[in-house]
PDB file of C-alpha atoms in Angstrom:
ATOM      1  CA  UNK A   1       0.000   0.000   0.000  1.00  0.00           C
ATOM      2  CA  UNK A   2       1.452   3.141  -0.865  1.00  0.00           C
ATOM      3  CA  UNK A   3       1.745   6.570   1.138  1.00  0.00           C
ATOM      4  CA  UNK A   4      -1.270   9.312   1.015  1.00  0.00           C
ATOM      5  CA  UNK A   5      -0.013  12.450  -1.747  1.00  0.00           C
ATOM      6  CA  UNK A   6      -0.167  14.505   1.542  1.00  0.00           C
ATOM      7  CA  UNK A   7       2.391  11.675   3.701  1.00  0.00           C
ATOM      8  CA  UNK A   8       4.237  11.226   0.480  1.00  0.00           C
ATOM      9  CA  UNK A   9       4.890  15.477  -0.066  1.00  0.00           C
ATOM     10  CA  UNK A  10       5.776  15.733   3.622  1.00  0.00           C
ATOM     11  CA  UNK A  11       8.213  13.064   3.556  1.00  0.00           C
ATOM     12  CA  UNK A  12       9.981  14.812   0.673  1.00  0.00           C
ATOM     13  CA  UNK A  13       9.553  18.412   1.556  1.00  0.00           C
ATOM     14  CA  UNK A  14       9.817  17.653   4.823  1.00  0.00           C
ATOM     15  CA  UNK A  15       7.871  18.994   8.150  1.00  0.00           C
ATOM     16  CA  UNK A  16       6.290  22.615   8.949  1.00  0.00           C
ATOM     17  CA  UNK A  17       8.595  25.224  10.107  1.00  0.00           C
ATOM     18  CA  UNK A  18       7.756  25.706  14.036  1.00  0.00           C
ATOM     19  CA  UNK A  19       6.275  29.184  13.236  1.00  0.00           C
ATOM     20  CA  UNK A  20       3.706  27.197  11.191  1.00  0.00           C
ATOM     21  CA  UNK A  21       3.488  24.358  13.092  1.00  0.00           C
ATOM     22  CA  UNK A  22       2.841  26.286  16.593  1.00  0.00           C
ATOM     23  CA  UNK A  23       0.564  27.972  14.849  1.00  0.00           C
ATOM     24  CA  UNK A  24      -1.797  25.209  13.960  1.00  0.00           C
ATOM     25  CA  UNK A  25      -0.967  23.493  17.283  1.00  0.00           C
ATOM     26  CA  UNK A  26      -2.831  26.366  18.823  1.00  0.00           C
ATOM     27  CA  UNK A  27      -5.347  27.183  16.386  1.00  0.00           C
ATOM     28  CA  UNK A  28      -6.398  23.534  16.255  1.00  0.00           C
ATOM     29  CA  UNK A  29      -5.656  21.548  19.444  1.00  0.00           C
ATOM     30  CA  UNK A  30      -5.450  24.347  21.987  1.00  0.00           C
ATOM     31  CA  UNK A  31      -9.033  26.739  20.545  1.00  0.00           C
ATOM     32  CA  UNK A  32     -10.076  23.569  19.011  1.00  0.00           C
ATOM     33  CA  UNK A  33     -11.063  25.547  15.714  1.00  0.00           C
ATOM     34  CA  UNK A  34     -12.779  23.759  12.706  1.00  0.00           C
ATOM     35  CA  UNK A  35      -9.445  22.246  10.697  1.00  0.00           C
ATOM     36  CA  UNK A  36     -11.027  24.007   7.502  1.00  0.00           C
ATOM     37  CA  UNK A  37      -7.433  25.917   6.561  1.00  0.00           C
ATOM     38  CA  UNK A  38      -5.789  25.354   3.416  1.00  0.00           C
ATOM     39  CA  UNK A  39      -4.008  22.228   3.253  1.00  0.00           C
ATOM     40  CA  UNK A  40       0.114  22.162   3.556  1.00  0.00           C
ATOM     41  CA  UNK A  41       0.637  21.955  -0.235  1.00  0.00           C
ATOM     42  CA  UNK A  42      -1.956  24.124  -1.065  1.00  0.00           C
ATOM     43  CA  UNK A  43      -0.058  26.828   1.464  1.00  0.00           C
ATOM     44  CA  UNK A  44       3.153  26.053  -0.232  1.00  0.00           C
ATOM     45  CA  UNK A  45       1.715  26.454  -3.470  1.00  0.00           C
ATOM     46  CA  UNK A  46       0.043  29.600  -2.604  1.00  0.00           C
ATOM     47  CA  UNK A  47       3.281  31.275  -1.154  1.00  0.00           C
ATOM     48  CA  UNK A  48       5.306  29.991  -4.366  1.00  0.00           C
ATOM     49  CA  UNK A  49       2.405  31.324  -6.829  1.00  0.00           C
ATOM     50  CA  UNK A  50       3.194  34.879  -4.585  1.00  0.00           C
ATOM     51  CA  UNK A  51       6.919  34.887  -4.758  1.00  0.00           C
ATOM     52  CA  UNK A  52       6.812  34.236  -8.619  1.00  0.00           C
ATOM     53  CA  UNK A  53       4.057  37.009  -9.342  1.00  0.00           C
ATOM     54  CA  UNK A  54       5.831  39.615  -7.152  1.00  0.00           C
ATOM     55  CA  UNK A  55       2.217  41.536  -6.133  1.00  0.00           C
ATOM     56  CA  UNK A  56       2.552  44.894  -4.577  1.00  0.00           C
ATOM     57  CA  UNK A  57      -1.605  44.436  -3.613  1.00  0.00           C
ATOM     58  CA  UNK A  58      -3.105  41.083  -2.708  1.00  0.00           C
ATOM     59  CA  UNK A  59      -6.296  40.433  -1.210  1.00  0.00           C
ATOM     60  CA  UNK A  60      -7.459  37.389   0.424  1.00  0.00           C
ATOM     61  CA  UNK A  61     -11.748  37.019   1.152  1.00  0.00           C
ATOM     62  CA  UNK A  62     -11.410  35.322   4.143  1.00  0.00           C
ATOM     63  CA  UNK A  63      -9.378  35.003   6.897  1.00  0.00           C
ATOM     64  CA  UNK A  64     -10.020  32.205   9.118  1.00  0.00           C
ATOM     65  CA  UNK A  65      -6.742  32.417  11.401  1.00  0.00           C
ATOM     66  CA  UNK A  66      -4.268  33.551   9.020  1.00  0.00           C
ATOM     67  CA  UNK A  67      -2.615  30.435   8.142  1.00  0.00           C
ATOM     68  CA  UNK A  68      -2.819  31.449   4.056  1.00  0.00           C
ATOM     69  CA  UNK A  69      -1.721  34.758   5.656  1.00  0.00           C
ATOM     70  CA  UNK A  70       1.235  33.677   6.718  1.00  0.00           C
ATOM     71  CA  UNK A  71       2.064  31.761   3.333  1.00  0.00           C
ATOM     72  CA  UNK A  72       1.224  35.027   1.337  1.00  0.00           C
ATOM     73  CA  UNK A  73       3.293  37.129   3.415  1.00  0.00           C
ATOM     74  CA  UNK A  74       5.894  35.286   3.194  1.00  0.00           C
ATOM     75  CA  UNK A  75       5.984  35.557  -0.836  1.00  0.00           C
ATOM     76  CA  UNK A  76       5.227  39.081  -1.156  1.00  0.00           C
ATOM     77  CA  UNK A  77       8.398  41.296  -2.273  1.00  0.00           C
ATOM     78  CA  UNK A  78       9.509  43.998  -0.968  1.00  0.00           C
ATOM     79  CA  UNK A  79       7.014  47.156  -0.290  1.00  0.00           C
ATOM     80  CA  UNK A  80       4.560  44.335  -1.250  1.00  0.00           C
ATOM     81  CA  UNK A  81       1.112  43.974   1.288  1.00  0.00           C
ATOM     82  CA  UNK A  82      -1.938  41.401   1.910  1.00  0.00           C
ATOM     83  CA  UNK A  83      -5.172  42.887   3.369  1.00  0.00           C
ATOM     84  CA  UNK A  84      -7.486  39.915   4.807  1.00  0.00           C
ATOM     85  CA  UNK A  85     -11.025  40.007   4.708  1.00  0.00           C
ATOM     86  CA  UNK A  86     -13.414  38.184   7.625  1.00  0.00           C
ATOM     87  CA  UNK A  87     -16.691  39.270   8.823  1.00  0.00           C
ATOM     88  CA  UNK A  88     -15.826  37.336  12.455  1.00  0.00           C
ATOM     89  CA  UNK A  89     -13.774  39.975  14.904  1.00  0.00           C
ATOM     90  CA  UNK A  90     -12.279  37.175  16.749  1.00  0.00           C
ATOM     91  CA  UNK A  91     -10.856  36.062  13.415  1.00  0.00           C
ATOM     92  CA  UNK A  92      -8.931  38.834  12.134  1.00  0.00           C
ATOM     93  CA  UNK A  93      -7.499  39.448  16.024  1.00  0.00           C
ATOM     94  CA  UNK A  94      -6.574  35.970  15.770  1.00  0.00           C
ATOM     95  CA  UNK A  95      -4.735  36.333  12.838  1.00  0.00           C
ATOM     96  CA  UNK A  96      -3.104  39.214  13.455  1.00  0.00           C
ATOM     97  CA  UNK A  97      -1.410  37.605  16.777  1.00  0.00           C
ATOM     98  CA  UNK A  98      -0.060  34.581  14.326  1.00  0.00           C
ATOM     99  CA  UNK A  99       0.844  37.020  11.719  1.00  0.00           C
ATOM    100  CA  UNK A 100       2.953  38.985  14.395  1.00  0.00           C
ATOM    101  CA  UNK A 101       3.913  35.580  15.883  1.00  0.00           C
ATOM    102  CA  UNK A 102       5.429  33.992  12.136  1.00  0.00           C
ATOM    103  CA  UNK A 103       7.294  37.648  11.946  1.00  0.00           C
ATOM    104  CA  UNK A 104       4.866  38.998   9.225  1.00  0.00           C
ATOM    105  CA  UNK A 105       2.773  41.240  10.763  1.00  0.00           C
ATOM    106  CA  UNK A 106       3.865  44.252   9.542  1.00  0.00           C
ATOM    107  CA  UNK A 107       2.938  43.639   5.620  1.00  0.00           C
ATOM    108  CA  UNK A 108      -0.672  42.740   6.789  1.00  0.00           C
ATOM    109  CA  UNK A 109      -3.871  44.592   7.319  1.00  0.00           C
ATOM    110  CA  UNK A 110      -6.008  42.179   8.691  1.00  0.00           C
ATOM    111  CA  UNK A 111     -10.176  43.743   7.854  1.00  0.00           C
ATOM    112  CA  UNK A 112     -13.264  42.916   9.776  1.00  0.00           C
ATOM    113  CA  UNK A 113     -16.016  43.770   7.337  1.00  0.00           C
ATOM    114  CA  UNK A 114     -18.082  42.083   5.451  1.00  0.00           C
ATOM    115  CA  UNK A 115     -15.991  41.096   2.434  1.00  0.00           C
ATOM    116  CA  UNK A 116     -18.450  42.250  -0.504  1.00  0.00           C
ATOM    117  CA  UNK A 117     -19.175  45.753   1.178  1.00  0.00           C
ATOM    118  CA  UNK A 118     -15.419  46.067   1.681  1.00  0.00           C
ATOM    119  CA  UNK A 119     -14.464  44.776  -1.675  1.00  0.00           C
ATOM    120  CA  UNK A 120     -17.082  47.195  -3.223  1.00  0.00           C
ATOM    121  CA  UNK A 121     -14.591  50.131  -1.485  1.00  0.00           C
ATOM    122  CA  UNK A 122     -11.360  49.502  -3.905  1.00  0.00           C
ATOM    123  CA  UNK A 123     -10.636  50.881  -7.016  1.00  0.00           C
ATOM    124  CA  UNK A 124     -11.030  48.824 -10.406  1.00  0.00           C
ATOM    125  CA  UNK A 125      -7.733  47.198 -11.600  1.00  0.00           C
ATOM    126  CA  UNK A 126      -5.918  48.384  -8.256  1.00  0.00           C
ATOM    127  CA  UNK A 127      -5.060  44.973  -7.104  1.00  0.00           C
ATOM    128  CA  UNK A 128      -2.401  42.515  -8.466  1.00  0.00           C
ATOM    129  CA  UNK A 129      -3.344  39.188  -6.340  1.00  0.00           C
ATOM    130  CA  UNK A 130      -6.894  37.676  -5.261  1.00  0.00           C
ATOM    131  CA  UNK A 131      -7.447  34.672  -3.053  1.00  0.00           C
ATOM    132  CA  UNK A 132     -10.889  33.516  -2.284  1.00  0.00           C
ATOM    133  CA  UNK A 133     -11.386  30.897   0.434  1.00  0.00           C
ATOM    134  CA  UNK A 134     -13.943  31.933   2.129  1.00  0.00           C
ATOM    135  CA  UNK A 135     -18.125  30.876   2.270  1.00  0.00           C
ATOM    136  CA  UNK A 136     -18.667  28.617  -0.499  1.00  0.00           C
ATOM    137  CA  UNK A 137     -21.991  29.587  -1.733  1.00  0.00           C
ATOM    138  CA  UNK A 138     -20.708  33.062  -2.080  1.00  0.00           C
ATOM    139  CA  UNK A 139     -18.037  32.556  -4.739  1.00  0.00           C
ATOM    140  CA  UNK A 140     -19.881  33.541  -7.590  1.00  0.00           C
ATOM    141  CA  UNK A 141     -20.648  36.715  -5.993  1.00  0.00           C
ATOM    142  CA  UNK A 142     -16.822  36.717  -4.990  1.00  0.00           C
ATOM    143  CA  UNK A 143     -15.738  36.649  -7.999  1.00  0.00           C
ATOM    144  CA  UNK A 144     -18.219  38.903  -9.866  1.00  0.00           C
ATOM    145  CA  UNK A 145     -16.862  41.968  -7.011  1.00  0.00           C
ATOM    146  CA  UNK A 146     -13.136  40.205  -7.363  1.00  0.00           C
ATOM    147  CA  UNK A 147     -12.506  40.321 -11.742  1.00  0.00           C
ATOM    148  CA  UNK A 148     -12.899  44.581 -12.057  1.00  0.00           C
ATOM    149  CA  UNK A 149     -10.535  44.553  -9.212  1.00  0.00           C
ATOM    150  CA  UNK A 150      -7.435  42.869 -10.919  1.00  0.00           C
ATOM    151  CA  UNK A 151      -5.105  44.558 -13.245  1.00  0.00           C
ATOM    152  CA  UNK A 152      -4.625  43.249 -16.796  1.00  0.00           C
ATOM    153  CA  UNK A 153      -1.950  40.623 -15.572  1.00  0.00           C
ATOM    154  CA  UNK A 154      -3.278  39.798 -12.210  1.00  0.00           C
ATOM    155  CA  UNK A 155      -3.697  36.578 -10.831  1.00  0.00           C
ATOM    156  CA  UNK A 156      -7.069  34.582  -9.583  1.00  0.00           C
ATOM    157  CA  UNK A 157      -6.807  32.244  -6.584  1.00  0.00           C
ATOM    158  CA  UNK A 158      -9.835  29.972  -5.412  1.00  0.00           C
ATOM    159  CA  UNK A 159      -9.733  27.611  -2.869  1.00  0.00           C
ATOM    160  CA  UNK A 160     -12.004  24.055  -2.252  1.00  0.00           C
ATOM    161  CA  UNK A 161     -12.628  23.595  -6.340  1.00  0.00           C
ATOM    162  CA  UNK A 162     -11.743  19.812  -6.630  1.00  0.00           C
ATOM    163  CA  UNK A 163     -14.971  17.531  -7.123  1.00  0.00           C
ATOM    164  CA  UNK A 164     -16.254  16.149  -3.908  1.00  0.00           C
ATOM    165  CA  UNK A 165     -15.569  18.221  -1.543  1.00  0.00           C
ATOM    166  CA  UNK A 166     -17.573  18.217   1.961  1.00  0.00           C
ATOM    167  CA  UNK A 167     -19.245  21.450   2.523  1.00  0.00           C
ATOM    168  CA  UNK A 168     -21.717  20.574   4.974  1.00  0.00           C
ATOM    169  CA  UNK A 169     -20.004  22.551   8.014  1.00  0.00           C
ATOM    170  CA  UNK A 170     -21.505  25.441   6.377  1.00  0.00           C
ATOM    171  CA  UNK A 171     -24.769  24.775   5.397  1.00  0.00           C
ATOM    172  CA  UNK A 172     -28.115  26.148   7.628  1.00  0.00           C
ATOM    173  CA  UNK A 173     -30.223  23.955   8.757  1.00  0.00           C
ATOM    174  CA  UNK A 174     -33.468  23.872   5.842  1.00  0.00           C
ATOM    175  CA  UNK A 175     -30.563  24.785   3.632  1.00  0.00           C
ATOM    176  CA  UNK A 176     -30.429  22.930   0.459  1.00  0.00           C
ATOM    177  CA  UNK A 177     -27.599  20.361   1.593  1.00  0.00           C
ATOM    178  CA  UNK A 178     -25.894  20.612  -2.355  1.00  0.00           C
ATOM    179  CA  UNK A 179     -26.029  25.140  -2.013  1.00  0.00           C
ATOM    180  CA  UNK A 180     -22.176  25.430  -1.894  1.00  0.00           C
ATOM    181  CA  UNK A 181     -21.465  22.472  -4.439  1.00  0.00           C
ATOM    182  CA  UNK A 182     -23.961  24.160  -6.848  1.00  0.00           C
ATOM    183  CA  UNK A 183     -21.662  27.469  -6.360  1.00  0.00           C
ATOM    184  CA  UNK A 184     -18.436  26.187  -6.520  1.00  0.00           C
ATOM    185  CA  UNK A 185     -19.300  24.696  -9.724  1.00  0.00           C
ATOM    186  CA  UNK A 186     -20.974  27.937 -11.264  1.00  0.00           C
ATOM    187  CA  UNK A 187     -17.592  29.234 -10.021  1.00  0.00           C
ATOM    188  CA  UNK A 188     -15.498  27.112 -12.128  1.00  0.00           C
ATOM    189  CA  UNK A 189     -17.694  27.298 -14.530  1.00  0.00           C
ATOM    190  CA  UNK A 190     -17.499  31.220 -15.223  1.00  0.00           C
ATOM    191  CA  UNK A 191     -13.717  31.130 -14.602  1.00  0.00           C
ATOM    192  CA  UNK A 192     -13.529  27.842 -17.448  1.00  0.00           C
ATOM    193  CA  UNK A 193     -16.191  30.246 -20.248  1.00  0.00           C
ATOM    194  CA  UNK A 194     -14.151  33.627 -19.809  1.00  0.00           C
ATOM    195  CA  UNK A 195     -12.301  34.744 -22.597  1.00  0.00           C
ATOM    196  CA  UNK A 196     -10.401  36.964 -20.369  1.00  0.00           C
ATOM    197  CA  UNK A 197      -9.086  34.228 -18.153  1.00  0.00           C
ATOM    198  CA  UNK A 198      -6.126  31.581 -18.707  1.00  0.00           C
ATOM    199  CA  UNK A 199      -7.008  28.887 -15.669  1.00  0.00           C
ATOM    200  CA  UNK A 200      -5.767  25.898 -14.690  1.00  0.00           C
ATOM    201  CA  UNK A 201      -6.338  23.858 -11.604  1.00  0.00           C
ATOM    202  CA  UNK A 202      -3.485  22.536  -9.118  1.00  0.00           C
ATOM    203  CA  UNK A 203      -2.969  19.513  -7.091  1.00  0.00           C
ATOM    204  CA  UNK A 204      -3.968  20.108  -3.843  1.00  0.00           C
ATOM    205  CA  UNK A 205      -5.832  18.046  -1.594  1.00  0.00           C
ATOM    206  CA  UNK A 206      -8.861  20.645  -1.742  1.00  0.00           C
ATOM    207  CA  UNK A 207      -8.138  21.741  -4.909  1.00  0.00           C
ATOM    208  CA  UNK A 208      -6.625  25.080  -5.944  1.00  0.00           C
ATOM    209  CA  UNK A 209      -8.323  26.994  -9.500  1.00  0.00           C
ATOM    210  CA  UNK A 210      -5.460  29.802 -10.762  1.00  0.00           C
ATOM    211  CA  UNK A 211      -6.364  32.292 -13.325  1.00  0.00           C
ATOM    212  CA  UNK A 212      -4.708  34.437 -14.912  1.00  0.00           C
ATOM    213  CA  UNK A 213      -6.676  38.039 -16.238  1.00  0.00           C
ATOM    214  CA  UNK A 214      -6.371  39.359 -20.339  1.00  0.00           C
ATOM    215  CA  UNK A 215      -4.016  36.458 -21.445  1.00  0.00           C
ATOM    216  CA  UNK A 216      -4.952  36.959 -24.787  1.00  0.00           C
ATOM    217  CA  UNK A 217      -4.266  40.702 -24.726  1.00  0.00           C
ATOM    218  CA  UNK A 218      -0.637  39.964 -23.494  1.00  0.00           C
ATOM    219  CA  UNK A 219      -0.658  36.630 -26.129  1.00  0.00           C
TER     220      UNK A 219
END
């Protein structure tokens, strides 16, 4: 029997950092949070997709406890910042004491607002970066508010796209139990139809969709 992809990439990339693994030690086992963050690959592949497009602006819709924070910090250049969007106070405090924690702090505004009210404040084509992990049944709206908001060269980031994934955590009770997988997939969807969007998806275990804004213009 052979090793899970996620025991497989740890045994070759080897374990968390102790920033990130203290972290998620208190996060998870000490506030006994929902274990909903991005997975370790996905984080990894999130920080690398930062370092390579060198964003000055990035914005992330949702915040959770900053552990894609951290990863995003951590790949922006120099001069380079993240805000974080999340409606929950206690979220965006939290974050900003692991953000401060990991050494990143001070290229991070960490919002509390409501993410499409907020969003709706910043100029069109002002922002180099997006990364949406945040309600599921919201990401068409998401990315409706998100597109005018990236330059002609910015990047696209969604989180939770592969096939199967459990949303149920975040469904209302009377809710219809298939809401989120119904958005995700209008989500991927739009992204797959626009002619103004290169996309691809990336092996994570929750599935990462990357797009990339005007590729035929710079074709």
């Amino acid at each position: 029997m052979t090793d899970s992809p996620a025991s497989y990439i740890r045994s070759m990339l080897g374990p968390r950092d102790a920033a990130l693994d203290s972290v998620l030690r208190d996060a998870l086992l000490s506030r006994d949070l929902p274990a909903i963050q991005i997975d370790d690959n996905g984080a990894r592949m999130l920080q690398m997709l930062t370092m390579l497009h060198q964003p000055r602006l990035v914005v992330e819709v949702g915040t959770l406890f900053g552990y894609s924070a951290i990863h995003i910090a951590r790949g922006l250049p120099p001069g380079g910042r993240l805000v974080t969007i999340d409606n929950d106070p206690q979220a965006t405090a939290l974050c900003r004491k692991y953000l401060n924690e990991a050494g990143v702090g001070d290229r991070v505004e960490a919002v509390t607002a409501d993410a499409s009210e907020y969003l709706a404040t910043l100029e069109p084509e002002s922002v180099d970066m997006v990364f949406i992990d945040a309600d599921k049944k919201s990401y068409p709206l998401y990315l409706k508010l998100c597109f005018p908001l990236l330059r002609s060269g910015g990047l696209l980031v969604a989180d939770d796209v592969a096939p199967g994934g459990d949303f149920s955590g975040e469904s209302e009770d009377g809710a219809d139990p298939s809401r989120e997988t119904k958005a995700i997939t209008t989500y991927v969807g739009a992204v797959a139809r626009s002619n103004r969007l290169f996309s691809a998806f990336v092996g994570s275990t929750h599935g990462l969709l990357v797009s990339y804004k005007d590729w035929q213009r710079n074709a």
